[in-house]
PDB file of C-alpha atoms in Angstrom:
ATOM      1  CA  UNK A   1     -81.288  73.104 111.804  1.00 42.00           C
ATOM      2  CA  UNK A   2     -79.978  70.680 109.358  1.00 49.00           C
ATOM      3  CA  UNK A   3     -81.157  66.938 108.717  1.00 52.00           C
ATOM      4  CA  UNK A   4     -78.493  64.152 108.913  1.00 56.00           C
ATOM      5  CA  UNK A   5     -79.911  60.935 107.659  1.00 57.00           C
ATOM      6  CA  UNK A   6     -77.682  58.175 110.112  1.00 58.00           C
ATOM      7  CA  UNK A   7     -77.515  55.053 108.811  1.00 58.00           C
ATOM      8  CA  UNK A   8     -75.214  52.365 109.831  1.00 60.00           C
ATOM      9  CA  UNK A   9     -73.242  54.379 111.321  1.00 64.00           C
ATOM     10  CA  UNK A  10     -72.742  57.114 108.713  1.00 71.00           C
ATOM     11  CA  UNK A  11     -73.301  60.344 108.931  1.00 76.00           C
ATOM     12  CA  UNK A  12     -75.371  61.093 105.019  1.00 82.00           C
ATOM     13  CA  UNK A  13     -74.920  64.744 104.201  1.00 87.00           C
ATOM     14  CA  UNK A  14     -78.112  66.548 102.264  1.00 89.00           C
ATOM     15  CA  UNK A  15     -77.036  68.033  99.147  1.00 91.00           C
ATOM     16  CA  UNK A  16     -77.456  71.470 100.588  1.00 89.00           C
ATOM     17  CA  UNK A  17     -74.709  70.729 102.987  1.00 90.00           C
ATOM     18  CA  UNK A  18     -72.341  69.333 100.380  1.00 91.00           C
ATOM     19  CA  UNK A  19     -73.528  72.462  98.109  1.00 90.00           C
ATOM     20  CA  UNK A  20     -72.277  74.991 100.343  1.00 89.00           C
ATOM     21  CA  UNK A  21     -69.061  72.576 101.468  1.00 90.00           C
ATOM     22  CA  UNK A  22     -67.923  72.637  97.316  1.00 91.00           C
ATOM     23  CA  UNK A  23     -64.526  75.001  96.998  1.00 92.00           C
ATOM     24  CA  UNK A  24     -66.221  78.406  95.124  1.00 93.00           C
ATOM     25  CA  UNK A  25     -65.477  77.356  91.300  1.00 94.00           C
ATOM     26  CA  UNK A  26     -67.497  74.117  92.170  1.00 94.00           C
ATOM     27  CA  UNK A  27     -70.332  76.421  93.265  1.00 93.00           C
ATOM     28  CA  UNK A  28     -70.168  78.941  90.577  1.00 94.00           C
ATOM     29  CA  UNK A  29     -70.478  75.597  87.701  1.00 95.00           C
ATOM     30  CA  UNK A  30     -73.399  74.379  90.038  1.00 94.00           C
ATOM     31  CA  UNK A  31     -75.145  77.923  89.863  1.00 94.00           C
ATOM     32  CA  UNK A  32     -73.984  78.691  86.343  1.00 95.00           C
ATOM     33  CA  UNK A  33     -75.901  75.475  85.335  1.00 96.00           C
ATOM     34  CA  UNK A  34     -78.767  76.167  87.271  1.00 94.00           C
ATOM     35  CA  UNK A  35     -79.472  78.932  86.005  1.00 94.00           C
ATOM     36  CA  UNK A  36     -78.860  77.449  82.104  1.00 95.00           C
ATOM     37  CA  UNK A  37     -81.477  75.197  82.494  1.00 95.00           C
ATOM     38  CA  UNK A  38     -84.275  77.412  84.779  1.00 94.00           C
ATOM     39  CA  UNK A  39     -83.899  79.543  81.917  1.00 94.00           C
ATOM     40  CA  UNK A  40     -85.882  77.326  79.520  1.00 94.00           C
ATOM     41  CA  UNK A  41     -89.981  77.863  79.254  1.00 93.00           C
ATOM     42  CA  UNK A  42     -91.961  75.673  82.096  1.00 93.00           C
ATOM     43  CA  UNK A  43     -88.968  74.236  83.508  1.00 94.00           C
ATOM     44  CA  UNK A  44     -89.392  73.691  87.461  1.00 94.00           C
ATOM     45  CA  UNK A  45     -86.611  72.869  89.821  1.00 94.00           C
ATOM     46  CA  UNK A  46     -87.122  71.100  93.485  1.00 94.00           C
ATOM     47  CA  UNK A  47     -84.801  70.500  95.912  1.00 93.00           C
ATOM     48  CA  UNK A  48     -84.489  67.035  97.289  1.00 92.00           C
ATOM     49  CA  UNK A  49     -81.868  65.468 100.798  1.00 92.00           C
ATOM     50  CA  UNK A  50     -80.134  63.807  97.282  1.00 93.00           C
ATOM     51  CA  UNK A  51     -80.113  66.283  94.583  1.00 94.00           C
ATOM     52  CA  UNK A  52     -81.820  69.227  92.861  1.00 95.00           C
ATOM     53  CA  UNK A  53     -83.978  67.835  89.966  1.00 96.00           C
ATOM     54  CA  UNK A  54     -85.274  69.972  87.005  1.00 96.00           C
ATOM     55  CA  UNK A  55     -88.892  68.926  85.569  1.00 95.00           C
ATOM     56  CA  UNK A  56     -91.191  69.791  82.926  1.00 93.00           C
ATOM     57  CA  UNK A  57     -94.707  68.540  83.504  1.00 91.00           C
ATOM     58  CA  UNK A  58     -94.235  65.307  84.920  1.00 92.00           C
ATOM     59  CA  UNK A  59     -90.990  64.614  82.898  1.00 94.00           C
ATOM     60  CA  UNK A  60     -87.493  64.663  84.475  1.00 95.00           C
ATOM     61  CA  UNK A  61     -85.200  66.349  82.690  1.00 96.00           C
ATOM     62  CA  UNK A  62     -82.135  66.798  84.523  1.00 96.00           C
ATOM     63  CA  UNK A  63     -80.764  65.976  88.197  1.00 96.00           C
ATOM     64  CA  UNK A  64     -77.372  67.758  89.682  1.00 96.00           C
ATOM     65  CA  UNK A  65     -76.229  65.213  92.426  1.00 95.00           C
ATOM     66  CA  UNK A  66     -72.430  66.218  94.625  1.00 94.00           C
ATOM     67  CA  UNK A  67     -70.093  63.076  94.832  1.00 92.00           C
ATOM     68  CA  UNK A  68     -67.510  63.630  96.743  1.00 89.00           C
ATOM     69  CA  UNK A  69     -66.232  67.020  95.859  1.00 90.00           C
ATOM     70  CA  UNK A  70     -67.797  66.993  91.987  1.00 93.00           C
ATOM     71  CA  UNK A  71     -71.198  67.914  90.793  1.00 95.00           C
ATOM     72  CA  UNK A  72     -72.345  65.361  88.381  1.00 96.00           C
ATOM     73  CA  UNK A  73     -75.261  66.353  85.573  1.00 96.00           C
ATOM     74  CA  UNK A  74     -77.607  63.669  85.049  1.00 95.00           C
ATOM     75  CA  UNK A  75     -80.202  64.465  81.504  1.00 96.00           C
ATOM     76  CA  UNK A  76     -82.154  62.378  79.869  1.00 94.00           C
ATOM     77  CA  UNK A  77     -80.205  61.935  77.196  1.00 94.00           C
ATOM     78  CA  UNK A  78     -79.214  58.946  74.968  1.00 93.00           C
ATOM     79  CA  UNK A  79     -75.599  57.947  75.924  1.00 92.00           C
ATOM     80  CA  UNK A  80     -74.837  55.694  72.311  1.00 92.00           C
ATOM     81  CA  UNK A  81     -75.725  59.308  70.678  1.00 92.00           C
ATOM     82  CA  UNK A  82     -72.622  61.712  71.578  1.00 92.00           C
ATOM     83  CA  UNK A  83     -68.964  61.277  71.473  1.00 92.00           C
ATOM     84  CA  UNK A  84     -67.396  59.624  74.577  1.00 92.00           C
ATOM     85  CA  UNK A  85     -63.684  61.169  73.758  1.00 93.00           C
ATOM     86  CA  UNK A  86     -65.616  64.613  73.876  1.00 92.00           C
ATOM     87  CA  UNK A  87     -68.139  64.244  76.650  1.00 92.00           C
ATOM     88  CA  UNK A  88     -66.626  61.618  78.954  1.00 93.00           C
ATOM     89  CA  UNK A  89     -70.305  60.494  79.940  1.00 94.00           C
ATOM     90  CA  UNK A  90     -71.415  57.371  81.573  1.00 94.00           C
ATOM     91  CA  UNK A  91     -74.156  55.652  81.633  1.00 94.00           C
ATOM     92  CA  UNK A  92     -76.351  55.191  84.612  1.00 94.00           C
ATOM     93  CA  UNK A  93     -79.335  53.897  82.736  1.00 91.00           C
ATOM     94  CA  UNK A  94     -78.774  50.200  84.732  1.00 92.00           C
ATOM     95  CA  UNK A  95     -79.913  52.088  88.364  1.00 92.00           C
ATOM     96  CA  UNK A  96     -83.295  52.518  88.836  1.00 92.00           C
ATOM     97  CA  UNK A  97     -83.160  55.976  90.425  1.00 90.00           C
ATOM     98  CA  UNK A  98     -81.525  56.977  87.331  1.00 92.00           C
ATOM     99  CA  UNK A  99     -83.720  55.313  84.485  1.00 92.00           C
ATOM    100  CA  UNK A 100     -85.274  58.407  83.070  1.00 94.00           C
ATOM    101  CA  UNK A 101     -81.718  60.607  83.132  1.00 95.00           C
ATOM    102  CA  UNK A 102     -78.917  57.873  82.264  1.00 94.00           C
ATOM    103  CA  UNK A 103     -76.552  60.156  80.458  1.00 95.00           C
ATOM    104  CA  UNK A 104     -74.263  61.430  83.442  1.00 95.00           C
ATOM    105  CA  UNK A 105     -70.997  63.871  83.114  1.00 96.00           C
ATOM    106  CA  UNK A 106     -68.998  65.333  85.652  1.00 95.00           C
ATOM    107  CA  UNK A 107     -68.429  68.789  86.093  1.00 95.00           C
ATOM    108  CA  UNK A 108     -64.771  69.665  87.354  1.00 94.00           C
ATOM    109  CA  UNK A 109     -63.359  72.422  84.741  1.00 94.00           C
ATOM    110  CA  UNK A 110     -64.474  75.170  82.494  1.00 94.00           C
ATOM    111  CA  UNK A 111     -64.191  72.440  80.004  1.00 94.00           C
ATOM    112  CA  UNK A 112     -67.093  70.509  81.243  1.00 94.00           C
ATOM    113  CA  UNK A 113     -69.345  73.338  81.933  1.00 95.00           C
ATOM    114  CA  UNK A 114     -68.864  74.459  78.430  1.00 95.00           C
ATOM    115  CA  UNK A 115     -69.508  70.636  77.456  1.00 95.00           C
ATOM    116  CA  UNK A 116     -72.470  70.271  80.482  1.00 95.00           C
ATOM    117  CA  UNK A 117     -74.020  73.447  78.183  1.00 95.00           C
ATOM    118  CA  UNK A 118     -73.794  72.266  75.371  1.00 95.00           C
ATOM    119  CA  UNK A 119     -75.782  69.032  76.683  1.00 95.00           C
ATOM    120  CA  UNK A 120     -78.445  70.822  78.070  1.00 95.00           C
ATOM    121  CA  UNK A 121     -79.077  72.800  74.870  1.00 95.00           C
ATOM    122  CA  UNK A 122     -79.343  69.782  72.988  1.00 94.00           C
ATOM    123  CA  UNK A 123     -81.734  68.425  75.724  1.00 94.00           C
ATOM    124  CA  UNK A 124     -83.849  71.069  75.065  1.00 94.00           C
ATOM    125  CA  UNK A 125     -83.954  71.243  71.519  1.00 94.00           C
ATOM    126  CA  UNK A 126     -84.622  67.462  71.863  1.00 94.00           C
ATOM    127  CA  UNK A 127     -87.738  67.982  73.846  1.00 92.00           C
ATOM    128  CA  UNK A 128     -88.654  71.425  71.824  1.00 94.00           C
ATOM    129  CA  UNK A 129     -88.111  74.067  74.661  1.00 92.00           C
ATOM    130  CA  UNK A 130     -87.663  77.311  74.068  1.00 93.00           C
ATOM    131  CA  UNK A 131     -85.064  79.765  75.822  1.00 92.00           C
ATOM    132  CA  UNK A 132     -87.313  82.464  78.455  1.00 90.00           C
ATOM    133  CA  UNK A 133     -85.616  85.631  77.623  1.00 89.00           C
ATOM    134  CA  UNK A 134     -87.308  87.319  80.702  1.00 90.00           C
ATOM    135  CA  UNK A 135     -85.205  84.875  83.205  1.00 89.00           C
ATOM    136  CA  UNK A 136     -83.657  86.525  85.916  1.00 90.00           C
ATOM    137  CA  UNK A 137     -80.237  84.460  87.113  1.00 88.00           C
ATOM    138  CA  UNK A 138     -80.550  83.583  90.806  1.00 89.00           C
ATOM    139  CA  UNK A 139     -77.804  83.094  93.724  1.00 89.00           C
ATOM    140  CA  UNK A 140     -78.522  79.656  94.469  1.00 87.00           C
ATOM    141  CA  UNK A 141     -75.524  78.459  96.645  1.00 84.00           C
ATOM    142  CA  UNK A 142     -76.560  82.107  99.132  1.00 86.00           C
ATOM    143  CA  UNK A 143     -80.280  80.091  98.196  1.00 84.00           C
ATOM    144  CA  UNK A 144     -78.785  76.852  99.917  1.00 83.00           C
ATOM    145  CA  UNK A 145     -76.661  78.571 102.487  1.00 82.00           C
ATOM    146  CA  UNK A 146     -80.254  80.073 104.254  1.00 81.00           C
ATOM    147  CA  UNK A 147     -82.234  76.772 104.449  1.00 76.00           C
TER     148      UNK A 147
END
């Protein structure tokens, strides 16, 4: 019971397919940063074909989007403002569907996660969020695997 979007041709995979297709480190980084940023006050996650996107309010946050076989973390960020020999980021801020979240890293070691993190902290403290120390970590990929 799974949507393929067919276009020209091409099969387009939903991002909970590509989710649960990621080898288990991939998935463990995906839930591990999940889980980082639902852990901040009034932060709301939705599910979407291309991505999951994390709000507060009206404001976008963050988006995790699977290319190829690599999550990528999207934040609204400033990309001139961190170290591109630490973070490795691009900047995405020239596509529309990205204009509110140009700062984008890849996820692919323990390395990045640590980095990813680190972003998302600074995010936060950015925007003035506070940490919910009654957050209960959730199993997203067994989350994904069900729908």
């Amino acid at each position: 019971t799974s949507y393929y979007g067919v276009l020209n041709n091409l099969i387009k995979k939903s991002f909970n397919q590509k989710c649960t297709e990621l080898n288990q480190q991939t998935q463990e980084y995906f839930e591990k940063i999940h889980n980082d940023i639902c852990a901040y006050k009034n932060v709301h996650y939705r599910l979407s074909f291309k991505g999951t996107s994390y709000r507060i309010g009206r404001k976008l946050l963050a988006k995790i989007v699977v290319r190829g076989k690599t999550l990528k973390l999207h934040l609204a960020l400033d990309v001139n403002n961190f170290n591109k020999k630490v973070y490795f980021q691009q900047d995405y801020s020239s596509l529309k569907a990205f204009e509110q979240i140009p700062f984008a890293v890849k996820i692919k070691s323990n390395r990045g996660l640590s980095n990813a993190i680190k972003l998302v902290e600074e995010l936060m403290k950015q925007n003035n969020i506070i940490k919910n120390d009654k957050y209960l970590p959730v199993l997203m990929v067994d989350i994904l695997k069900k729908q």
